[in-house]
Amino acid sequence: MTPNEQQSIIAISLFAAFADGNKDEREREQIKQIAEGLAPDSDFNMPALYQDVLLKRRTLEQCVAE
């Protein structure tokens, strides 16, 4: 799996977590576990990915296409 694919899966997880409008710590922990499972040796910037999703710099459609 490529780094772009990994980030897209994590971004899709973020979209799902934010869909209800709540920011739950349990959801954040699950997303962190997903990220660690998909890319244990990756050094991508998780806070930047959160911002990209929240600020709509990434769309669900883009992530699904990747």
PDB file of N, CA and C in Angstrom:
ATOM      1  N   MET A   1       0.851  -1.177   0.000  1.00  0.00           N
ATOM      2  CA  MET A   1       0.000   0.000   0.000  1.00  0.00           C
ATOM      3  C   MET A   1       0.895   1.238   0.000  1.00  0.00           C
ATOM      4  N   THR A   2       0.565   2.180  -0.853  1.00  0.00           N
ATOM      5  CA  THR A   2       1.381   3.386  -0.963  1.00  0.00           C
ATOM      6  C   THR A   2       1.091   4.345   0.193  1.00  0.00           C
ATOM      7  N   PRO A   3       2.003   5.268   0.468  1.00  0.00           N
ATOM      8  CA  PRO A   3       1.737   6.271   1.510  1.00  0.00           C
ATOM      9  C   PRO A   3       0.468   7.090   1.227  1.00  0.00           C
ATOM     10  N   ASN A   4       0.212   7.417  -0.043  1.00  0.00           N
ATOM     11  CA  ASN A   4      -1.012   8.159  -0.379  1.00  0.00           C
ATOM     12  C   ASN A   4      -2.254   7.345  -0.049  1.00  0.00           C
ATOM     13  N   GLU A   5      -2.213   6.061  -0.347  1.00  0.00           N
ATOM     14  CA  GLU A   5      -3.353   5.192  -0.024  1.00  0.00           C
ATOM     15  C   GLU A   5      -3.555   5.098   1.484  1.00  0.00           C
ATOM     16  N   GLN A   6      -2.464   4.985   2.219  1.00  0.00           N
ATOM     17  CA  GLN A   6      -2.549   4.930   3.674  1.00  0.00           C
ATOM     18  C   GLN A   6      -3.174   6.208   4.224  1.00  0.00           C
ATOM     19  N   GLN A   7      -2.701   7.345   3.753  1.00  0.00           N
ATOM     20  CA  GLN A   7      -3.245   8.621   4.229  1.00  0.00           C
ATOM     21  C   GLN A   7      -4.712   8.775   3.859  1.00  0.00           C
ATOM     22  N   SER A   8      -5.084   8.286   2.698  1.00  0.00           N
ATOM     23  CA  SER A   8      -6.480   8.382   2.272  1.00  0.00           C
ATOM     24  C   SER A   8      -7.381   7.537   3.169  1.00  0.00           C
ATOM     25  N   ILE A   9      -6.931   6.349   3.528  1.00  0.00           N
ATOM     26  CA  ILE A   9      -7.719   5.500   4.428  1.00  0.00           C
ATOM     27  C   ILE A   9      -7.882   6.174   5.788  1.00  0.00           C
ATOM     28  N   ILE A  10      -6.824   6.761   6.271  1.00  0.00           N
ATOM     29  CA  ILE A  10      -6.902   7.460   7.559  1.00  0.00           C
ATOM     30  C   ILE A  10      -7.814   8.684   7.445  1.00  0.00           C
ATOM     31  N   ALA A  11      -7.715   9.402   6.338  1.00  0.00           N
ATOM     32  CA  ALA A  11      -8.587  10.556   6.130  1.00  0.00           C
ATOM     33  C   ALA A  11     -10.051  10.130   6.062  1.00  0.00           C
ATOM     34  N   ILE A  12     -10.344   9.014   5.403  1.00  0.00           N
ATOM     35  CA  ILE A  12     -11.710   8.502   5.353  1.00  0.00           C
ATOM     36  C   ILE A  12     -12.195   8.167   6.765  1.00  0.00           C
ATOM     37  N   SER A  13     -11.309   7.624   7.578  1.00  0.00           N
ATOM     38  CA  SER A  13     -11.650   7.350   8.980  1.00  0.00           C
ATOM     39  C   SER A  13     -11.981   8.639   9.721  1.00  0.00           C
ATOM     40  N   LEU A  14     -11.226   9.687   9.432  1.00  0.00           N
ATOM     41  CA  LEU A  14     -11.496  10.988  10.051  1.00  0.00           C
ATOM     42  C   LEU A  14     -12.851  11.540   9.604  1.00  0.00           C
ATOM     43  N   PHE A  15     -13.146  11.432   8.305  1.00  0.00           N
ATOM     44  CA  PHE A  15     -14.451  11.884   7.818  1.00  0.00           C
ATOM     45  C   PHE A  15     -15.571  11.151   8.546  1.00  0.00           C
ATOM     46  N   ALA A  16     -15.415   9.852   8.731  1.00  0.00           N
ATOM     47  CA  ALA A  16     -16.438   9.063   9.431  1.00  0.00           C
ATOM     48  C   ALA A  16     -16.567   9.500  10.888  1.00  0.00           C
ATOM     49  N   ALA A  17     -15.436   9.743  11.532  1.00  0.00           N
ATOM     50  CA  ALA A  17     -15.457  10.149  12.938  1.00  0.00           C
ATOM     51  C   ALA A  17     -16.103  11.519  13.123  1.00  0.00           C
ATOM     52  N   PHE A  18     -15.888  12.413  12.176  1.00  0.00           N
ATOM     53  CA  PHE A  18     -16.418  13.769  12.296  1.00  0.00           C
ATOM     54  C   PHE A  18     -17.838  13.907  11.756  1.00  0.00           C
ATOM     55  N   ALA A  19     -18.369  12.858  11.146  1.00  0.00           N
ATOM     56  CA  ALA A  19     -19.684  12.941  10.491  1.00  0.00           C
ATOM     57  C   ALA A  19     -20.802  13.318  11.451  1.00  0.00           C
ATOM     58  N   ASP A  20     -20.694  12.909  12.703  1.00  0.00           N
ATOM     59  CA  ASP A  20     -21.764  13.204  13.665  1.00  0.00           C
ATOM     60  C   ASP A  20     -21.590  14.558  14.350  1.00  0.00           C
ATOM     61  N   GLY A  21     -20.507  15.252  14.025  1.00  0.00           N
ATOM     62  CA  GLY A  21     -20.289  16.575  14.601  1.00  0.00           C
ATOM     63  C   GLY A  21     -19.620  16.562  15.964  1.00  0.00           C
ATOM     64  N   ASN A  22     -19.382  15.387  16.515  1.00  0.00           N
ATOM     65  CA  ASN A  22     -18.735  15.275  17.821  1.00  0.00           C
ATOM     66  C   ASN A  22     -17.265  14.924  17.648  1.00  0.00           C
ATOM     67  N   LYS A  23     -16.469  15.366  18.588  1.00  0.00           N
ATOM     68  CA  LYS A  23     -15.047  15.024  18.599  1.00  0.00           C
ATOM     69  C   LYS A  23     -14.792  14.230  19.871  1.00  0.00           C
ATOM     70  N   ASP A  24     -14.829  12.938  19.722  1.00  0.00           N
ATOM     71  CA  ASP A  24     -14.709  12.025  20.849  1.00  0.00           C
ATOM     72  C   ASP A  24     -13.283  11.492  20.958  1.00  0.00           C
ATOM     73  N   GLU A  25     -12.762  11.480  22.147  1.00  0.00           N
ATOM     74  CA  GLU A  25     -11.401  10.994  22.374  1.00  0.00           C
ATOM     75  C   GLU A  25     -11.264   9.523  21.992  1.00  0.00           C
ATOM     76  N   ARG A  26     -12.321   8.741  22.183  1.00  0.00           N
ATOM     77  CA  ARG A  26     -12.266   7.320  21.816  1.00  0.00           C
ATOM     78  C   ARG A  26     -12.091   7.166  20.307  1.00  0.00           C
ATOM     79  N   GLU A  27     -12.746   8.033  19.538  1.00  0.00           N
ATOM     80  CA  GLU A  27     -12.584   7.984  18.085  1.00  0.00           C
ATOM     81  C   GLU A  27     -11.160   8.360  17.694  1.00  0.00           C
ATOM     82  N   ARG A  28     -10.619   9.359  18.333  1.00  0.00           N
ATOM     83  CA  ARG A  28      -9.233   9.763  18.042  1.00  0.00           C
ATOM     84  C   ARG A  28      -8.258   8.626  18.320  1.00  0.00           C
ATOM     85  N   GLU A  29      -8.492   7.926  19.416  1.00  0.00           N
ATOM     86  CA  GLU A  29      -7.624   6.807  19.770  1.00  0.00           C
ATOM     87  C   GLU A  29      -7.732   5.691  18.737  1.00  0.00           C
ATOM     88  N   GLN A  30      -8.931   5.417  18.266  1.00  0.00           N
ATOM     89  CA  GLN A  30      -9.115   4.390  17.235  1.00  0.00           C
ATOM     90  C   GLN A  30      -8.412   4.778  15.944  1.00  0.00           C
ATOM     91  N   ILE A  31      -8.520   6.042  15.569  1.00  0.00           N
ATOM     92  CA  ILE A  31      -7.856   6.511  14.344  1.00  0.00           C
ATOM     93  C   ILE A  31      -6.348   6.407  14.495  1.00  0.00           C
ATOM     94  N   LYS A  32      -5.849   6.728  15.663  1.00  0.00           N
ATOM     95  CA  LYS A  32      -4.409   6.592  15.919  1.00  0.00           C
ATOM     96  C   LYS A  32      -3.985   5.136  15.760  1.00  0.00           C
ATOM     97  N   GLN A  33      -4.796   4.216  16.259  1.00  0.00           N
ATOM     98  CA  GLN A  33      -4.475   2.791  16.128  1.00  0.00           C
ATOM     99  C   GLN A  33      -4.522   2.347  14.668  1.00  0.00           C
ATOM    100  N   ILE A  34      -5.497   2.868  13.910  1.00  0.00           N
ATOM    101  CA  ILE A  34      -5.578   2.555  12.479  1.00  0.00           C
ATOM    102  C   ILE A  34      -4.311   3.035  11.784  1.00  0.00           C
ATOM    103  N   ALA A  35      -3.904   4.268  12.087  1.00  0.00           N
ATOM    104  CA  ALA A  35      -2.709   4.833  11.466  1.00  0.00           C
ATOM    105  C   ALA A  35      -1.469   4.014  11.810  1.00  0.00           C
ATOM    106  N   GLU A  36      -1.341   3.628  13.058  1.00  0.00           N
ATOM    107  CA  GLU A  36      -0.181   2.839  13.468  1.00  0.00           C
ATOM    108  C   GLU A  36      -0.193   1.460  12.829  1.00  0.00           C
ATOM    109  N   GLY A  37      -1.385   0.904  12.635  1.00  0.00           N
ATOM    110  CA  GLY A  37      -1.488  -0.410  12.004  1.00  0.00           C
ATOM    111  C   GLY A  37      -1.188  -0.371  10.514  1.00  0.00           C
ATOM    112  N   LEU A  38      -1.629   0.685   9.848  1.00  0.00           N
ATOM    113  CA  LEU A  38      -1.409   0.804   8.407  1.00  0.00           C
ATOM    114  C   LEU A  38       0.016   1.210   8.065  1.00  0.00           C
ATOM    115  N   ALA A  39       0.551   2.093   8.859  1.00  0.00           N
ATOM    116  CA  ALA A  39       1.859   2.663   8.527  1.00  0.00           C
ATOM    117  C   ALA A  39       2.714   2.807   9.788  1.00  0.00           C
ATOM    118  N   PRO A  40       3.134   1.681  10.366  1.00  0.00           N
ATOM    119  CA  PRO A  40       3.887   1.776  11.626  1.00  0.00           C
ATOM    120  C   PRO A  40       5.211   2.526  11.508  1.00  0.00           C
ATOM    121  N   ASP A  41       5.813   2.492  10.336  1.00  0.00           N
ATOM    122  CA  ASP A  41       7.101   3.151  10.155  1.00  0.00           C
ATOM    123  C   ASP A  41       6.999   4.487   9.426  1.00  0.00           C
ATOM    124  N   SER A  42       5.775   4.895   9.151  1.00  0.00           N
ATOM    125  CA  SER A  42       5.569   6.134   8.400  1.00  0.00           C
ATOM    126  C   SER A  42       5.791   7.342   9.305  1.00  0.00           C
ATOM    127  N   ASP A  43       6.220   8.416   8.696  1.00  0.00           N
ATOM    128  CA  ASP A  43       6.440   9.636   9.471  1.00  0.00           C
ATOM    129  C   ASP A  43       5.581  10.782   8.951  1.00  0.00           C
ATOM    130  N   PHE A  44       4.402  10.433   8.364  1.00  0.00           N
ATOM    131  CA  PHE A  44       3.555  11.505   7.859  1.00  0.00           C
ATOM    132  C   PHE A  44       2.976  12.301   9.022  1.00  0.00           C
ATOM    133  N   ASN A  45       2.546  13.488   8.719  1.00  0.00           N
ATOM    134  CA  ASN A  45       2.121  14.455   9.724  1.00  0.00           C
ATOM    135  C   ASN A  45       0.626  14.300  10.019  1.00  0.00           C
ATOM    136  N   MET A  46       0.310  13.590  11.103  1.00  0.00           N
ATOM    137  CA  MET A  46      -1.089  13.335  11.464  1.00  0.00           C
ATOM    138  C   MET A  46      -1.856  14.625  11.766  1.00  0.00           C
ATOM    139  N   PRO A  47      -1.292  15.572  12.524  1.00  0.00           N
ATOM    140  CA  PRO A  47      -2.022  16.827  12.753  1.00  0.00           C
ATOM    141  C   PRO A  47      -2.358  17.563  11.450  1.00  0.00           C
ATOM    142  N   ALA A  48      -1.448  17.517  10.481  1.00  0.00           N
ATOM    143  CA  ALA A  48      -1.717  18.162   9.190  1.00  0.00           C
ATOM    144  C   ALA A  48      -2.863  17.455   8.473  1.00  0.00           C
ATOM    145  N   LEU A  49      -2.928  16.135   8.582  1.00  0.00           N
ATOM    146  CA  LEU A  49      -4.019  15.388   7.955  1.00  0.00           C
ATOM    147  C   LEU A  49      -5.356  15.753   8.605  1.00  0.00           C
ATOM    148  N   TYR A  50      -5.368  15.868   9.922  1.00  0.00           N
ATOM    149  CA  TYR A  50      -6.572  16.339  10.633  1.00  0.00           C
ATOM    150  C   TYR A  50      -7.001  17.704  10.087  1.00  0.00           C
ATOM    151  N   GLN A  51      -6.063  18.606   9.972  1.00  0.00           N
ATOM    152  CA  GLN A  51      -6.377  19.952   9.472  1.00  0.00           C
ATOM    153  C   GLN A  51      -6.893  19.913   8.037  1.00  0.00           C
ATOM    154  N   ASP A  52      -6.280  19.091   7.211  1.00  0.00           N
ATOM    155  CA  ASP A  52      -6.735  18.985   5.823  1.00  0.00           C
ATOM    156  C   ASP A  52      -8.190  18.541   5.748  1.00  0.00           C
ATOM    157  N   VAL A  53      -8.558  17.603   6.595  1.00  0.00           N
ATOM    158  CA  VAL A  53      -9.948  17.119   6.608  1.00  0.00           C
ATOM    159  C   VAL A  53     -10.869  18.191   7.178  1.00  0.00           C
ATOM    160  N   LEU A  54     -10.505  18.754   8.307  1.00  0.00           N
ATOM    161  CA  LEU A  54     -11.366  19.756   8.947  1.00  0.00           C
ATOM    162  C   LEU A  54     -11.531  21.020   8.111  1.00  0.00           C
ATOM    163  N   LEU A  55     -10.475  21.430   7.435  1.00  0.00           N
ATOM    164  CA  LEU A  55     -10.526  22.645   6.630  1.00  0.00           C
ATOM    165  C   LEU A  55     -10.939  22.375   5.180  1.00  0.00           C
ATOM    166  N   LYS A  56     -11.307  21.130   4.912  1.00  0.00           N
ATOM    167  CA  LYS A  56     -11.815  20.709   3.598  1.00  0.00           C
ATOM    168  C   LYS A  56     -10.807  20.903   2.469  1.00  0.00           C
ATOM    169  N   ARG A  57      -9.533  20.748   2.813  1.00  0.00           N
ATOM    170  CA  ARG A  57      -8.495  20.748   1.777  1.00  0.00           C
ATOM    171  C   ARG A  57      -8.434  19.386   1.099  1.00  0.00           C
ATOM    172  N   ARG A  58      -8.989  18.392   1.758  1.00  0.00           N
ATOM    173  CA  ARG A  58      -9.173  17.040   1.212  1.00  0.00           C
ATOM    174  C   ARG A  58     -10.664  16.763   1.247  1.00  0.00           C
ATOM    175  N   THR A  59     -11.150  16.140   0.203  1.00  0.00           N
ATOM    176  CA  THR A  59     -12.556  15.764   0.200  1.00  0.00           C
ATOM    177  C   THR A  59     -12.670  14.254   0.296  1.00  0.00           C
ATOM    178  N   LEU A  60     -13.830  13.801   0.709  1.00  0.00           N
ATOM    179  CA  LEU A  60     -14.079  12.381   0.781  1.00  0.00           C
ATOM    180  C   LEU A  60     -13.938  11.754  -0.605  1.00  0.00           C
ATOM    181  N   GLU A  61     -14.425  12.441  -1.602  1.00  0.00           N
ATOM    182  CA  GLU A  61     -14.347  11.941  -2.967  1.00  0.00           C
ATOM    183  C   GLU A  61     -12.898  11.744  -3.413  1.00  0.00           C
ATOM    184  N   GLN A  62     -12.032  12.702  -3.095  1.00  0.00           N
ATOM    185  CA  GLN A  62     -10.612  12.591  -3.443  1.00  0.00           C
ATOM    186  C   GLN A  62      -9.977  11.379  -2.758  1.00  0.00           C
ATOM    187  N   CYS A  63     -10.298  11.223  -1.487  1.00  0.00           N
ATOM    188  CA  CYS A  63      -9.707  10.124  -0.715  1.00  0.00           C
ATOM    189  C   CYS A  63     -10.175   8.777  -1.242  1.00  0.00           C
ATOM    190  N   VAL A  64     -11.430   8.672  -1.581  1.00  0.00           N
ATOM    191  CA  VAL A  64     -11.956   7.417  -2.114  1.00  0.00           C
ATOM    192  C   VAL A  64     -11.290   7.096  -3.456  1.00  0.00           C
ATOM    193  N   ALA A  65     -11.091   8.106  -4.288  1.00  0.00           N
ATOM    194  CA  ALA A  65     -10.463   7.904  -5.592  1.00  0.00           C
ATOM    195  C   ALA A  65      -9.019   7.423  -5.453  1.00  0.00           C
ATOM    196  N   GLU A  66      -8.335   7.893  -4.426  1.00  0.00           N
ATOM    197  CA  GLU A  66      -6.942   7.482  -4.224  1.00  0.00           C
ATOM    198  C   GLU A  66      -6.878   6.061  -3.755  1.00  0.00           C
TER     199      GLU A  66
END
